[in-house]
Coordinates of C-alpha atoms and ligand atoms in Angstrom, one line a residue:
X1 CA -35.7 27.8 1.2
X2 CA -37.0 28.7 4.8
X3 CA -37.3 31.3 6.9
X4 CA -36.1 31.2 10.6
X5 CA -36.6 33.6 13.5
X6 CA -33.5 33.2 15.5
X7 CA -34.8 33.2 19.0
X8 CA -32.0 34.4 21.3
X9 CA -31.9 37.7 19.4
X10 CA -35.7 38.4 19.0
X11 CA -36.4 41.3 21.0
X12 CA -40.2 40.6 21.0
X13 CA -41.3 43.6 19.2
X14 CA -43.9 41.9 17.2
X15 CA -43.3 43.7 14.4
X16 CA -43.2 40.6 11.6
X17 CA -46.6 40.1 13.1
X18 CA -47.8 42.7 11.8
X19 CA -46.1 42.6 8.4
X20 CA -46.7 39.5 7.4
X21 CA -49.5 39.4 4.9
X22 CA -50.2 35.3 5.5
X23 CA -50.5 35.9 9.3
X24 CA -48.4 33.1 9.5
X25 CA -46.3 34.8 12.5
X26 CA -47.1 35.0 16.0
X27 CA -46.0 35.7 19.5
X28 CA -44.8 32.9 22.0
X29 CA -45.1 32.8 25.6
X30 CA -41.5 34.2 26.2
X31 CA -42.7 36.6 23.8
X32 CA -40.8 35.4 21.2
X33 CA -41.7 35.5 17.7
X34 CA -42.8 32.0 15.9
X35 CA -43.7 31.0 12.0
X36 CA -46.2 28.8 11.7
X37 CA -47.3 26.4 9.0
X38 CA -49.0 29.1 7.5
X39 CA -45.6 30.5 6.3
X40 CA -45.2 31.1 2.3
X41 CA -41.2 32.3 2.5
X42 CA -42.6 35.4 1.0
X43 CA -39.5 37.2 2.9
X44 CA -42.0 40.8 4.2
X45 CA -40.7 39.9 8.0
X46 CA -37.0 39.8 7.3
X47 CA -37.5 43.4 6.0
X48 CA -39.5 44.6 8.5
X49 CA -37.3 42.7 11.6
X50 CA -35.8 45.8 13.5
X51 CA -32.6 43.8 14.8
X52 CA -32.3 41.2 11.6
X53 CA -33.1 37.8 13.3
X54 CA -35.2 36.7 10.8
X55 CA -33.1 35.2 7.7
X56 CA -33.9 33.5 5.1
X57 CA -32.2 30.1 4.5
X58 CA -31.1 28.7 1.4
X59 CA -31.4 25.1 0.9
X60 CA -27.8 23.5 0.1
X61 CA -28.0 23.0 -4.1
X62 CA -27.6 19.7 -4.8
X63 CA -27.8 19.3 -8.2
X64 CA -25.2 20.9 -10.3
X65 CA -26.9 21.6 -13.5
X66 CA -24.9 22.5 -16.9
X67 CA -27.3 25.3 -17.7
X68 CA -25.3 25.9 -21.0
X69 CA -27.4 22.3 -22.1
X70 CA -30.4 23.8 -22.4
X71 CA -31.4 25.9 -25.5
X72 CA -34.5 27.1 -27.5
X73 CA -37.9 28.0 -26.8
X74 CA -40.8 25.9 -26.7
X75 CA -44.6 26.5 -26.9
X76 CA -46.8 23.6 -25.8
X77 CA -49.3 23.6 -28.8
X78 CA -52.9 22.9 -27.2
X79 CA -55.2 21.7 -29.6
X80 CA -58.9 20.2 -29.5
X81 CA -59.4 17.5 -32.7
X82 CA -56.7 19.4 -34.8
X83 CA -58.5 23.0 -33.7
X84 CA -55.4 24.6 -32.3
X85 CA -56.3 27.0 -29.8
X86 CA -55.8 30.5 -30.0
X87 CA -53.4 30.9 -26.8
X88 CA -51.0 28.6 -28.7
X89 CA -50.6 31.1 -31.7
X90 CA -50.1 34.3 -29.5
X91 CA -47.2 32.2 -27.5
X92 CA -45.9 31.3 -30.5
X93 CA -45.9 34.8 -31.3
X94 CA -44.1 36.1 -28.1
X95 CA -42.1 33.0 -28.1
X96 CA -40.5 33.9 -31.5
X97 CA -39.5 37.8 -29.8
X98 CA -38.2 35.9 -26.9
X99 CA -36.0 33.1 -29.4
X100 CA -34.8 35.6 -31.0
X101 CA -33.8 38.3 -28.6
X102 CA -31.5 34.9 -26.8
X103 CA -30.7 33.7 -30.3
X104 CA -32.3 30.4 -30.4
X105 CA -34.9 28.4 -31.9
X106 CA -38.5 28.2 -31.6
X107 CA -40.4 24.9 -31.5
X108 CA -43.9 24.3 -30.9
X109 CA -44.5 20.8 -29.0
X110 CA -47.4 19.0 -30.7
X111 CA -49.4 16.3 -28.9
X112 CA -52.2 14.3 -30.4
X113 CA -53.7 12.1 -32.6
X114 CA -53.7 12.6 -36.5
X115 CA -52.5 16.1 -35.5
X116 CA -49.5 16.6 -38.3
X117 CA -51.5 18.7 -40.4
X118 CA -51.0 21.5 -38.4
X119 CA -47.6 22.1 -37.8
X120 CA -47.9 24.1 -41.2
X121 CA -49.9 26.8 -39.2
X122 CA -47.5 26.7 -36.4
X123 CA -44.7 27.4 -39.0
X124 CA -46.4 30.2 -40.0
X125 CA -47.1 31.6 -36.5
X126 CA -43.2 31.6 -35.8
X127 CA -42.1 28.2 -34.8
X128 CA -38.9 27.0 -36.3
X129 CA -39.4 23.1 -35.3
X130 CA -42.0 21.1 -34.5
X131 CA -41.6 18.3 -32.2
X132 CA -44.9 15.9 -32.6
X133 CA -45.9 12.5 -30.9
X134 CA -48.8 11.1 -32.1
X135 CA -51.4 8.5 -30.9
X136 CA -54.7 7.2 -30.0
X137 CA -53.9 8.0 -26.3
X138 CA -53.9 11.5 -27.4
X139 CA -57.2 11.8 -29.0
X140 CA -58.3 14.0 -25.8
X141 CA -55.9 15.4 -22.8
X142 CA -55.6 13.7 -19.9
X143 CA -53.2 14.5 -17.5
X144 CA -50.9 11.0 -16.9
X145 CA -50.4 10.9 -20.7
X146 CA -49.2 14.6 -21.8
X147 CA -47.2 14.8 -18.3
X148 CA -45.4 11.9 -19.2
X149 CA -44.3 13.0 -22.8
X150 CA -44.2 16.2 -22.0
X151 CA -41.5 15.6 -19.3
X152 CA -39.9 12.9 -21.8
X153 CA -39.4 15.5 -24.3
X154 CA -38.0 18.0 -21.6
X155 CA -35.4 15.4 -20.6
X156 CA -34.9 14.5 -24.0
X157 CA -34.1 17.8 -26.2
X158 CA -34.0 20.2 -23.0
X159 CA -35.4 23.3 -23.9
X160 CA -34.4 26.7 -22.5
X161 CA -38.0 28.0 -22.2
X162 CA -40.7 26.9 -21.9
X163 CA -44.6 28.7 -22.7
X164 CA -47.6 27.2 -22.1
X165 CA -51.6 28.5 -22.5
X166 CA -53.0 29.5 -18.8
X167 CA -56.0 27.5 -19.7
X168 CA -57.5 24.9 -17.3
X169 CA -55.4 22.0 -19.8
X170 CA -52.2 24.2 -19.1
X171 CA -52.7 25.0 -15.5
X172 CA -52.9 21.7 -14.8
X173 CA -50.2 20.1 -16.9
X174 CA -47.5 22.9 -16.5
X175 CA -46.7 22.9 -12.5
X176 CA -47.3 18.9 -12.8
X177 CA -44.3 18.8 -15.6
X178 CA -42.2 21.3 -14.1
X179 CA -42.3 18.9 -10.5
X180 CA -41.1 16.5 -12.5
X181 CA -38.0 18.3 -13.8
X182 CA -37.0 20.0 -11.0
X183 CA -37.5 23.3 -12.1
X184 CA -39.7 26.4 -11.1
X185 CA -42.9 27.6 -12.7
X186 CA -44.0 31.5 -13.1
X187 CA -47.8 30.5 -13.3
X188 CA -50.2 33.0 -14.8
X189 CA -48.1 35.9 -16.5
X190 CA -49.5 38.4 -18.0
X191 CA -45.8 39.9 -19.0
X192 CA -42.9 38.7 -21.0
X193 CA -39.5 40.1 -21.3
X194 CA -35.9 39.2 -21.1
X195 CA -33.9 40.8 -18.0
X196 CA -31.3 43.1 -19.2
X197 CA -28.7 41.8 -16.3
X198 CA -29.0 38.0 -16.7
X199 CA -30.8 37.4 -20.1
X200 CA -32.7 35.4 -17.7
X201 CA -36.7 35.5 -18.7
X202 CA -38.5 38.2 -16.8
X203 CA -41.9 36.5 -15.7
X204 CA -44.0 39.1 -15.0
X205 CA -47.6 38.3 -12.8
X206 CA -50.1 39.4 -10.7
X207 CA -49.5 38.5 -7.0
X208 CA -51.1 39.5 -3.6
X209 CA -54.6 39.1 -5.1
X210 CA -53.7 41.4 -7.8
X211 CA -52.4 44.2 -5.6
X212 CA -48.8 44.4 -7.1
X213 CA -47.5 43.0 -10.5
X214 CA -44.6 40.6 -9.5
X215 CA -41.8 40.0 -11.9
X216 CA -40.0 36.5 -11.4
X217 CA -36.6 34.7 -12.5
X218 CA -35.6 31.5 -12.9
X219 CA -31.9 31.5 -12.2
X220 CA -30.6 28.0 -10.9
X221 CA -33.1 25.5 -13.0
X222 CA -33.8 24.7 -16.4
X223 CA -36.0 24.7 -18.4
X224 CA -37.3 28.3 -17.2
X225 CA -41.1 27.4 -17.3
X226 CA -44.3 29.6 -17.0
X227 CA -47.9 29.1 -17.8
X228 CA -49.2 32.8 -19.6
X229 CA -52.9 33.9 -19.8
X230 CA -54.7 34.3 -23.2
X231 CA -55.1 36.9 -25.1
X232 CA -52.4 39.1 -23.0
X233 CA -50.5 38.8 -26.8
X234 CA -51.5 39.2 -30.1
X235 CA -51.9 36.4 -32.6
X236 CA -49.2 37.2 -34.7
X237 CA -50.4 37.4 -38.9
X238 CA -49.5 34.1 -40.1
X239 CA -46.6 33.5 -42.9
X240 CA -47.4 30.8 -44.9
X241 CA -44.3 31.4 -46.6
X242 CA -42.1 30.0 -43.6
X243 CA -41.5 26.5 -43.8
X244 CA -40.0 24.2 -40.3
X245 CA -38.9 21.2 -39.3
X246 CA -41.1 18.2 -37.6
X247 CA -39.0 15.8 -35.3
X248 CA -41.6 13.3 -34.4
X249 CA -40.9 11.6 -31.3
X250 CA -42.2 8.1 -30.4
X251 CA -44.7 8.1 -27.6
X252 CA -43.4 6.3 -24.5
X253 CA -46.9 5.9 -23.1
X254 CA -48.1 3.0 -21.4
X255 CA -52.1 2.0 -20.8
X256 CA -50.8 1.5 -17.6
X257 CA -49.6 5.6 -17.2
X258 CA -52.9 6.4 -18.0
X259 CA -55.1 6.5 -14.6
X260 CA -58.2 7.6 -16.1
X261 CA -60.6 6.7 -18.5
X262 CA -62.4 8.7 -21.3
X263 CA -65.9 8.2 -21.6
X264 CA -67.1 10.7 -23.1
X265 CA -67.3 14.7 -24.1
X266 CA -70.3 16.9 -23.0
X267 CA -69.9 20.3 -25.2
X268 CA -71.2 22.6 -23.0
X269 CA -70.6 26.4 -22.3
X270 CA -68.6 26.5 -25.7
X271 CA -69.9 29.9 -26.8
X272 CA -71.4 31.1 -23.7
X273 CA -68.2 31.1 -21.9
X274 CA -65.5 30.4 -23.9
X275 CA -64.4 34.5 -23.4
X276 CA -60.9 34.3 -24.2
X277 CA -61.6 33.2 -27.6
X278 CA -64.3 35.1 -28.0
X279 CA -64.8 38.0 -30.7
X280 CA -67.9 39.8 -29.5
X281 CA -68.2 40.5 -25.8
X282 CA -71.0 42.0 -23.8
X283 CA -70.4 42.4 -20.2
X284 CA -72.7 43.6 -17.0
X285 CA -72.0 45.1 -14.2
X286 CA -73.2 46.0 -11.0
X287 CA -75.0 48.6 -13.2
X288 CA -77.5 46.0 -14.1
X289 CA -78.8 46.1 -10.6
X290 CA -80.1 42.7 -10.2
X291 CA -79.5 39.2 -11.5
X292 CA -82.4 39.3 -13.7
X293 CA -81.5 42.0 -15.4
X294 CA -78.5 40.2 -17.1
X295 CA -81.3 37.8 -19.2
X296 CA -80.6 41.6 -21.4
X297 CA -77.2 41.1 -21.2
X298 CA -77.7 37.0 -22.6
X299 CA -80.1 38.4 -25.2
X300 CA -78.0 41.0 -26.6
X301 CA -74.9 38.4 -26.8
X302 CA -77.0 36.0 -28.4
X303 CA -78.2 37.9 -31.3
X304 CA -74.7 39.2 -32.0
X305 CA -73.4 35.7 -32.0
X306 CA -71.4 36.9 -28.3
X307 CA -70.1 35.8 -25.0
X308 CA -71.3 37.2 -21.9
X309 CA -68.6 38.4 -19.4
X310 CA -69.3 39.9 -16.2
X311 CA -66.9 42.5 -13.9
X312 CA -66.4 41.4 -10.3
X313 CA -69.1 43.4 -8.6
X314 CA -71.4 41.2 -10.3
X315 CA -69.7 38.2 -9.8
X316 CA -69.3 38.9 -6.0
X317 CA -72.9 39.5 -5.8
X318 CA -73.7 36.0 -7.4
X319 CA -75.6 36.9 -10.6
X320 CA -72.8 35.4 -12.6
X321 CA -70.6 32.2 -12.1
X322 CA -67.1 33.1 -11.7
X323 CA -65.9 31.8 -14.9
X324 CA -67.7 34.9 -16.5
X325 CA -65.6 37.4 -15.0
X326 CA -63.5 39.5 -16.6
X327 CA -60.4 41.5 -15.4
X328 CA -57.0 41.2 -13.1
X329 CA -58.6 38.6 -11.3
X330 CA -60.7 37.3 -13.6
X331 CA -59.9 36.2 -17.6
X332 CA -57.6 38.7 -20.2
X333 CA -59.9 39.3 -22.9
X334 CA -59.2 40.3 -26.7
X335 CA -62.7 40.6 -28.7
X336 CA -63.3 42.3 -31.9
X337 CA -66.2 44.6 -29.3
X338 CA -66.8 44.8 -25.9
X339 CA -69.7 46.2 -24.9
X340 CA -69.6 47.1 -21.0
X341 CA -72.6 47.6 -19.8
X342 CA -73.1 49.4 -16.1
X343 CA -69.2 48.6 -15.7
X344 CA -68.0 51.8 -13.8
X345 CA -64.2 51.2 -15.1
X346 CA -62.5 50.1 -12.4
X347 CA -58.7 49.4 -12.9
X348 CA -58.7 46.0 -12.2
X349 CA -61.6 45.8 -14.6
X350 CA -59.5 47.9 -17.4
X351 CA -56.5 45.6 -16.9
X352 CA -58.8 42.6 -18.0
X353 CA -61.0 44.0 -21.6
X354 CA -58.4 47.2 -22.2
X355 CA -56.7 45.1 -25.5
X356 CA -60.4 45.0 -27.2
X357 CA -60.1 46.6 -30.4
X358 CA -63.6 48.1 -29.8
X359 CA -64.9 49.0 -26.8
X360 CA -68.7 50.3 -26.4
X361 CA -69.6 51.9 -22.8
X362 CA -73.3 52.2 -21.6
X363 CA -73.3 54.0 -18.5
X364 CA -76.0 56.6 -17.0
X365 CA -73.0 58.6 -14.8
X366 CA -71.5 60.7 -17.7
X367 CA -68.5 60.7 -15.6
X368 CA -67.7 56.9 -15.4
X369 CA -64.0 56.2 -16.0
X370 CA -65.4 53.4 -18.3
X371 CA -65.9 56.8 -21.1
X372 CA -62.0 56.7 -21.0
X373 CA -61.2 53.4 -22.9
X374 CA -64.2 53.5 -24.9
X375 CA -64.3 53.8 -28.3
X376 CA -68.3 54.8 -28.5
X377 CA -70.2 55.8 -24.9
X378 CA -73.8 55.9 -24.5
X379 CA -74.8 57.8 -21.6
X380 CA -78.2 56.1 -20.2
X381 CA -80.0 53.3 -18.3
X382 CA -78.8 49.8 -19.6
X383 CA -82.7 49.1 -18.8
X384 CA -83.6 51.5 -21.3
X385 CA -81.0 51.4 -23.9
X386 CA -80.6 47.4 -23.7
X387 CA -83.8 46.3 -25.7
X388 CA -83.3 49.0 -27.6
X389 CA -80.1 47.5 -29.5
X390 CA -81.0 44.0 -29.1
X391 CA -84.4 45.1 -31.2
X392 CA -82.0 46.7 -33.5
X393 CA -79.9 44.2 -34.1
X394 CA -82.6 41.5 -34.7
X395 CA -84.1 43.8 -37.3
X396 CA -80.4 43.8 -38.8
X397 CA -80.5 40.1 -38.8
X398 CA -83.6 39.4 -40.0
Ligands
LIG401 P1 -69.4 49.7 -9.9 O1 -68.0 50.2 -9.7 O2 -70.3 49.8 -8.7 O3 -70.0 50.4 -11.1 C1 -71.4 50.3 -11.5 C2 -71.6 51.3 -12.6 O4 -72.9 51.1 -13.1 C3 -71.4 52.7 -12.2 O5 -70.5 53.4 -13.1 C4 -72.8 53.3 -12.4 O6 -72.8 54.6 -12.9 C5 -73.4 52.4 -13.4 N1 -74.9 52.2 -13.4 C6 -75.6 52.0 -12.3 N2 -76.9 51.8 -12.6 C7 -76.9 52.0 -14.0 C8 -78.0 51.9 -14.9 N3 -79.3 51.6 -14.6 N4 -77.7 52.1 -16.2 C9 -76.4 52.3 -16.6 N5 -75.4 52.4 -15.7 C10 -75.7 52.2 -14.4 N6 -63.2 43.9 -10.9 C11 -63.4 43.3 -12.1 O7 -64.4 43.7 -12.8 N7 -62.6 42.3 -12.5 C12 -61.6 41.8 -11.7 O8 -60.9 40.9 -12.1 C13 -61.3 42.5 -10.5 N8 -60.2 42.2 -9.8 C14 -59.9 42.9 -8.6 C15 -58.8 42.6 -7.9 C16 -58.4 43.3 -6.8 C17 -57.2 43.0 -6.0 C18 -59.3 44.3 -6.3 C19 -59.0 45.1 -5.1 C20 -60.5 44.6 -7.0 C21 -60.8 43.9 -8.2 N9 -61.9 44.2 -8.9 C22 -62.1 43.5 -10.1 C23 -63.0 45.1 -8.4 C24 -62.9 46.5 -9.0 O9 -62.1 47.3 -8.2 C25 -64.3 47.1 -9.0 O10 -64.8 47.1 -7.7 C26 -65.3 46.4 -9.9 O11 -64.8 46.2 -11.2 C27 -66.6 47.2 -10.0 O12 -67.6 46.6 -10.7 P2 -68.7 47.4 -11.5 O13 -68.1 48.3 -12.4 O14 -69.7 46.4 -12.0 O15 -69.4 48.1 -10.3

């Protein structure tokens, strides 16, 4: 798809200049309007053209594809030595809504080495089937191996749907796959749902740096894929009781599909980072004032066995690596407690921490919309009430 200015009729307003958000449009010479490079076929300039001479062109479609083929949902079960990971259970959870709303089956697609063990658990988190490969080139990801199977499956047993984790593993293995196929990816939903006109799956994400929520469809290709952020869903409560079955698949890997080489795994930032599978969370603001006031954020995390998440403000102002932030544009978080501490409550903070099942608030302004999602507020200074609780809590350990 394209979009083209047709220049005999452009009057030279300039007003797709102005509406385009990419600034990918500008005026000629003859005072003509021109799309540069820069162009992302987001479509704001045919609206805005005043005498409709921009249009969008549809590439010819030249594969005819039985869409009827394709049926079933899939998860893409990501697991770390048999430790499958959260994200996996909670789209295992939404995929088994989303199987049975279309009436089909849910499999979860199982990758790894000496992983059989666990299909039990994704049984009892939904999944109907399990379809499992298993080998030594599977002990840890790597990208040439899981793309390849993952797209042999695909071709395979064509699946409907596909889900996979938003997790740096996913976000790099789902748009790879989907290239291969030939199909579109939704990447980073924070939504699911079916469309009530097409039964089509509604993929529902942030997009223009989180200033609208976008919802997309995958009409003309199969499988419809889309990579989903932790802890958006709930991990559904497991059923033991529901039994599956396991179609194992022999891998087609060669040593030669494999372009790297593992060497070896340095653990680090499991607990002091790992937020979306995190239970206890204690977050600074800009509240905290300056970066080494967050050493009271790490100290009350650590003697509650926490993670430490940060909102955007203090990310921006550089007293926490990105990774830590929490919110729209930062991770979807789902702890047992999150304490927020000098976190006004911005929106786009809210739309990150506001599943929590406990929230606690520390905030000196009374007034702080923060006091709205919280389940317990302490109006203060975090430099007061800070060493306060973690003294507290170290007596309680002790
Ligand atoms: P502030 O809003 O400045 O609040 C600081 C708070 O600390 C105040 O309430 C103040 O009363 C309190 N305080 C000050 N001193 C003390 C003290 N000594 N003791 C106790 N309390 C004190 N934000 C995110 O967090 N995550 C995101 O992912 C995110 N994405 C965004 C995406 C977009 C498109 C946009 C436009 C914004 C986004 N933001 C995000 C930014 C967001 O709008 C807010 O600006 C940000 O969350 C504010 O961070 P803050 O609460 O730390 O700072």
């Amino acid at each position: 798809m394209a979009i083209k200015i047709i220049q005999d009729e452009c009057i030279g307003c300039s007003a797709c200049v102005a509406a385009c958000p990419f600034g990918a449009i500008t005026m000629q010479d003859d005072a003509k309007a021109f799309i540069t490079e820069a162009c992302t076929v987001c479509g704001a300039c045919v609206e805005t053209c005043p005498v409709s001479t921009i249009v969008r062109e549809e590439e010819e479609k030249t594969v005819a594809m039985d869409k009827a083929e394709y049926k079933g949902v899939w998860v893409f079960i990501e697991q770390v030595d048999g430790h499958i990971r959260g994200v996996s259970h909670e789209l295992l959870g939404e995929g088994r809504k989303l199987a049975d709303a279309m009436g089909q089956e849910l499999a979860g697609v199982l990758i790894g080495n000496h992983v059989e063990d666990v299909s039990k658990d994704l049984f009892a988190s939904g999944a109907d089937k399990v379809y499992l490969v298993e080998g030594a080139e599977y002990s840890h990801y790597n990208t040439d191996g899981f793309t390849v199977t993952l797209t042999d499956l695909i071709k395979t047993y064509k699946p409907n749907v596909i889900l996979i984790g938003a997790t740096n593993d996913g976000r790099d293995l789902g748009p790879r796959v989907a290239c291969r196929i030939g199909t579109g990816l939704t990447a980073d939903c924070t939504n699911l749902d079916i469309d009530a006109e097409t039964g089509l799956v509604a993929w529902t994400r942030p997009a223009f740096g989180g200033n609208i929520m976008a919802t997309i469809l995958c009409p003309e290709h199969r499988p419809q894929m889309g990579t989903v952020r932790p802890k958006v869903f709930k991990r559904p409560v497991p059923d033991f009781t529901r039994t599956g079955e396991i179609v194992r698949v022999a891998s087609k890997v060669k040593p030669e599909d494999i372009r790297t080489k593992f060497i070896e795994l340095l653990q680090v930032c499991i607990t002091s980072c790992n937020l979306e599978e995190a239970e206890i969370i204690v977050s600074g603001g800009r509240g905290m004032c300056k970066p080494e006031n967050f050493k009271l954020i790490e100290d009350l995390a650590e003697v509650l066995g926490g993670t430490v998440g940060a909102s955007r403000a203090a990310v921006d102002a550089g007293w926490k690596p990105a990774l830590h932030q929490v919110g729209q544009t930062g991770k979807t978080v789902g702890p047992k407690i999150y304490i927020a501490c000098g976190i006004s409550g911005a929106i786009q903070h809210l739309a990150g921490m506001s599943s929590s099942d406990s929230v606690i608030a520390i905030n000196k302004d009374a007034d702080a919309p923060i006091f709205k999602v919280a389940d317990y507020g302490i109006v203060g200074d975090v430099m007061e009430v800070l060493p306060i609780m973690i003294e507290e809590f170290k007596k309680l350990r002790q």
